[in-house]
Amino acid sequence: MHDEQNPTDTAQDDATGADLAGDAASSDPARGLAAVRALRTLADRLEDVQVANARANGWSWQSIAEVLQISRQAVHQKHSHREARASGSEGDMNNV
């Protein structure tokens, strides 16, 4: 993912939350849209980390889905690949 980034992506990744919030409210569409993209990327990364944390602490896919307010199938489809890689090719299909 980082291999595909251009220099402006890296600068945006280093911005603080306050900077991003201010940029998202900017009247300049380029700044506003770049901030939206950066916030979306940050949210996705945080979700990845916290889903992995929840699974490591014994949470079921259903419990995670309820907190995220999405379906169990959606959360499993989006995040189960990490467990599959960690446990080999079979993955964790029995807990779906």
Backbone as numpy.savetxt, mean C-alpha at the origin, in Angstrom:
# Nx Ny Nz CAx CAy CAz Cx Cy Cz
10.42 -1.46 -8.50 9.61 -0.27 -8.50 10.47 0.98 -8.50
11.50 1.00 -7.68 12.35 2.18 -7.63 13.17 2.33 -8.91
13.42 1.22 -9.61 14.19 1.29 -10.85 13.47 2.13 -11.90
12.15 2.18 -11.84 11.36 2.87 -12.84 11.12 4.34 -12.50
11.53 4.76 -11.32 11.25 6.13 -10.89 12.16 7.12 -11.58
11.62 8.29 -11.82 12.46 9.37 -12.33 12.85 10.27 -11.17
13.76 11.21 -11.36 14.23 12.04 -10.24 13.13 12.78 -9.50
12.07 13.19 -10.19 11.00 13.90 -9.47 10.23 12.97 -8.56
10.15 11.67 -8.91 9.50 10.70 -8.03 10.26 10.59 -6.72
11.58 10.51 -6.79 12.41 10.39 -5.60 12.25 11.61 -4.72
12.25 12.78 -5.30 12.07 14.01 -4.52 10.70 14.00 -3.85
9.68 13.54 -4.56 8.34 13.50 -3.98 8.27 12.50 -2.83
8.97 11.35 -2.95 8.98 10.35 -1.89 9.57 10.91 -0.61
10.50 11.86 -0.71 11.17 12.43 0.45 10.36 13.54 1.11
9.28 13.95 0.49 8.47 15.04 1.05 7.80 14.59 2.33
7.57 15.57 3.23 6.87 15.26 4.47 5.38 15.20 4.23
4.65 14.63 5.18 3.20 14.57 5.07 2.58 15.95 4.95
3.12 16.91 5.69 2.59 18.28 5.63 2.81 18.87 4.24
3.98 18.62 3.66 4.26 19.10 2.31 3.26 18.50 1.32
3.03 17.21 1.44 2.11 16.54 0.52 0.69 17.06 0.69
0.28 17.27 1.93 -1.07 17.78 2.16 -1.22 19.17 1.55
-0.21 20.00 1.72 -0.25 21.33 1.12 -0.25 21.28 -0.40
0.59 20.41 -0.95 0.65 20.26 -2.40 -0.66 19.71 -2.96
-1.31 18.80 -2.23 -2.57 18.22 -2.69 -3.65 19.29 -2.79
-3.55 20.32 -1.97 -4.53 21.41 -1.98 -4.11 22.55 -2.90
-3.00 22.40 -3.58 -2.48 23.45 -4.45 -3.42 23.76 -5.61
-3.42 25.02 -6.02 -4.21 25.38 -7.21 -3.46 25.02 -8.50
-2.19 24.62 -8.38 -1.40 24.17 -9.52 -1.70 22.69 -9.75
-2.37 22.35 -10.84 -2.73 20.95 -11.08 -1.54 20.00 -11.09
-0.40 20.42 -11.59 0.78 19.54 -11.62 1.22 19.18 -10.21
1.27 20.17 -9.32 1.64 19.90 -7.92 0.58 19.06 -7.23
-0.68 19.42 -7.45 -1.77 18.70 -6.80 -1.83 17.23 -7.22
-1.73 16.99 -8.50 -1.80 15.61 -8.99 -0.57 14.79 -8.58
0.60 15.41 -8.57 1.81 14.71 -8.12 1.67 14.34 -6.64
1.09 15.23 -5.85 0.88 14.94 -4.44 -0.12 13.81 -4.25
-1.19 13.80 -5.04 -2.17 12.72 -4.98 -1.50 11.38 -5.27
-0.65 11.37 -6.33 0.06 10.14 -6.67 0.97 9.70 -5.53
1.70 10.62 -4.93 2.61 10.29 -3.83 1.84 9.78 -2.62
0.71 10.40 -2.31 -0.11 9.96 -1.18 -0.69 8.57 -1.44
-1.09 8.31 -2.67 -1.62 6.98 -3.02 -0.52 5.92 -2.86
0.68 6.23 -3.30 1.80 5.31 -3.16 2.11 5.05 -1.70
2.12 6.12 -0.90 2.37 5.99 0.53 1.30 5.13 1.19
0.04 5.38 0.87 -1.05 4.59 1.45 -0.91 3.11 1.08
-0.56 2.83 -0.16 -0.38 1.43 -0.58 0.76 0.77 0.18
1.86 1.49 0.37 2.99 0.93 1.12 2.62 0.67 2.57
1.91 1.62 3.17 1.48 1.45 4.56 0.53 0.27 4.70
-0.37 0.12 3.73 -1.29 -1.02 3.76 -0.52 -2.33 3.67
0.46 -2.41 2.77 1.28 -3.61 2.65 1.94 -3.97 3.98
2.53 -2.97 4.62 3.23 -3.20 5.88 2.26 -3.66 6.96
1.11 -3.01 7.06 0.18 -3.33 8.14 -0.56 -4.65 7.91
-0.82 -5.00 6.66 -1.42 -6.31 6.38 -0.43 -7.40 6.76
0.83 -7.23 6.39 1.86 -8.21 6.76 1.98 -8.30 8.28
1.92 -7.16 8.95 1.96 -7.13 10.41 0.78 -7.88 11.01
-0.40 -7.63 10.49 -1.59 -8.31 10.99 -1.50 -9.82 10.78
-1.08 -10.24 9.59 -0.95 -11.67 9.31 0.09 -12.32 10.22
1.21 -11.61 10.46 2.25 -12.14 11.35 1.75 -12.27 12.78
0.73 -11.48 13.12 0.13 -11.54 14.46 -1.10 -12.42 14.52
-1.31 -13.23 13.47 -2.37 -14.22 13.50 -3.73 -13.76 13.02
-3.83 -12.58 12.45 -5.12 -12.10 11.96 -5.54 -12.90 10.73
-6.82 -13.15 10.62 -7.38 -13.81 9.44 -7.57 -12.78 8.33
-7.69 -13.30 7.11 -7.98 -12.40 5.99 -9.30 -11.67 6.22
-10.27 -12.36 6.81 -11.58 -11.75 7.08 -11.45 -10.58 8.05
-10.66 -10.75 9.11 -10.48 -9.67 10.09 -9.83 -8.44 9.46
-8.82 -8.68 8.64 -8.14 -7.58 7.95 -9.12 -6.88 7.02
-9.88 -7.67 6.27 -10.85 -7.11 5.31 -11.88 -6.24 6.01
-12.33 -6.67 7.17 -13.34 -5.90 7.90 -12.79 -4.53 8.31
-11.55 -4.49 8.78 -10.96 -3.21 9.18 -10.75 -2.30 7.96
-10.31 -2.89 6.84 -10.09 -2.11 5.63 -11.39 -1.81 4.87
-12.47 -2.43 5.30 -13.79 -2.27 4.68 -13.77 -2.66 3.20
-13.14 -3.80 2.93 -13.15 -4.41 1.61 -13.46 -5.89 1.78
-13.65 -6.60 0.68 -13.97 -8.02 0.80 -12.73 -8.83 1.18
-12.98 -9.95 1.80 -11.89 -10.88 2.15 -11.14 -11.30 0.90
-11.88 -11.55 -0.18 -11.25 -11.97 -1.43 -10.34 -10.87 -1.98
-10.77 -9.62 -1.87 -9.97 -8.51 -2.39 -8.67 -8.36 -1.62
-8.74 -8.42 -0.31 -7.51 -8.27 0.49 -6.59 -9.46 0.26
-7.15 -10.64 0.16 -6.33 -11.84 -0.07 -5.65 -11.76 -1.44
-6.41 -11.38 -2.45 -5.86 -11.29 -3.81 -4.73 -10.26 -3.87
-4.90 -9.15 -3.19 -3.91 -8.08 -3.24 -2.64 -8.40 -2.44
-2.77 -9.13 -1.32 -1.64 -9.27 -0.40 -1.10 -10.68 -0.20
-1.80 -11.70 -0.63 -1.37 -13.07 -0.31 -0.09 -13.49 -1.02
0.29 -12.80 -2.09 1.49 -13.19 -2.83 2.74 -13.16 -1.95
2.78 -12.28 -0.95 3.94 -12.22 -0.05 4.06 -13.50 0.76
2.94 -13.99 1.27 2.98 -15.22 2.04 3.33 -16.40 1.15
2.83 -16.38 -0.08 3.12 -17.47 -1.00 4.62 -17.53 -1.27
5.25 -16.38 -1.45 6.71 -16.36 -1.67 7.45 -16.81 -0.43
6.97 -16.39 0.75 7.66 -16.74 1.98 7.55 -18.23 2.31
6.42 -18.85 1.95 6.21 -20.25 2.30 6.44 -21.20 1.14
6.88 -20.72 0.01 7.09 -21.58 -1.14 6.01 -21.35 -2.18
5.88 -22.24 -3.10 4.96 -22.03 -4.23 3.50 -22.26 -3.89
3.19 -22.99 -2.82 1.79 -23.29 -2.51 1.04 -22.09 -1.95
1.67 -21.29 -1.12 0.99 -20.14 -0.54 0.10 -20.53 0.62
-0.85 -19.68 0.94 -1.72 -19.86 2.08 -3.17 -19.93 1.62
-3.46 -20.81 0.68 -4.79 -20.87 0.09 -5.82 -21.47 1.03
-5.41 -22.21 2.07 -6.38 -22.84 2.96 -7.07 -21.86 3.89
-6.51 -20.68 4.09 -7.10 -19.72 5.01 -7.92 -18.65 4.31
-8.28 -18.86 3.06 -9.04 -17.87 2.30 -10.47 -17.85 2.78
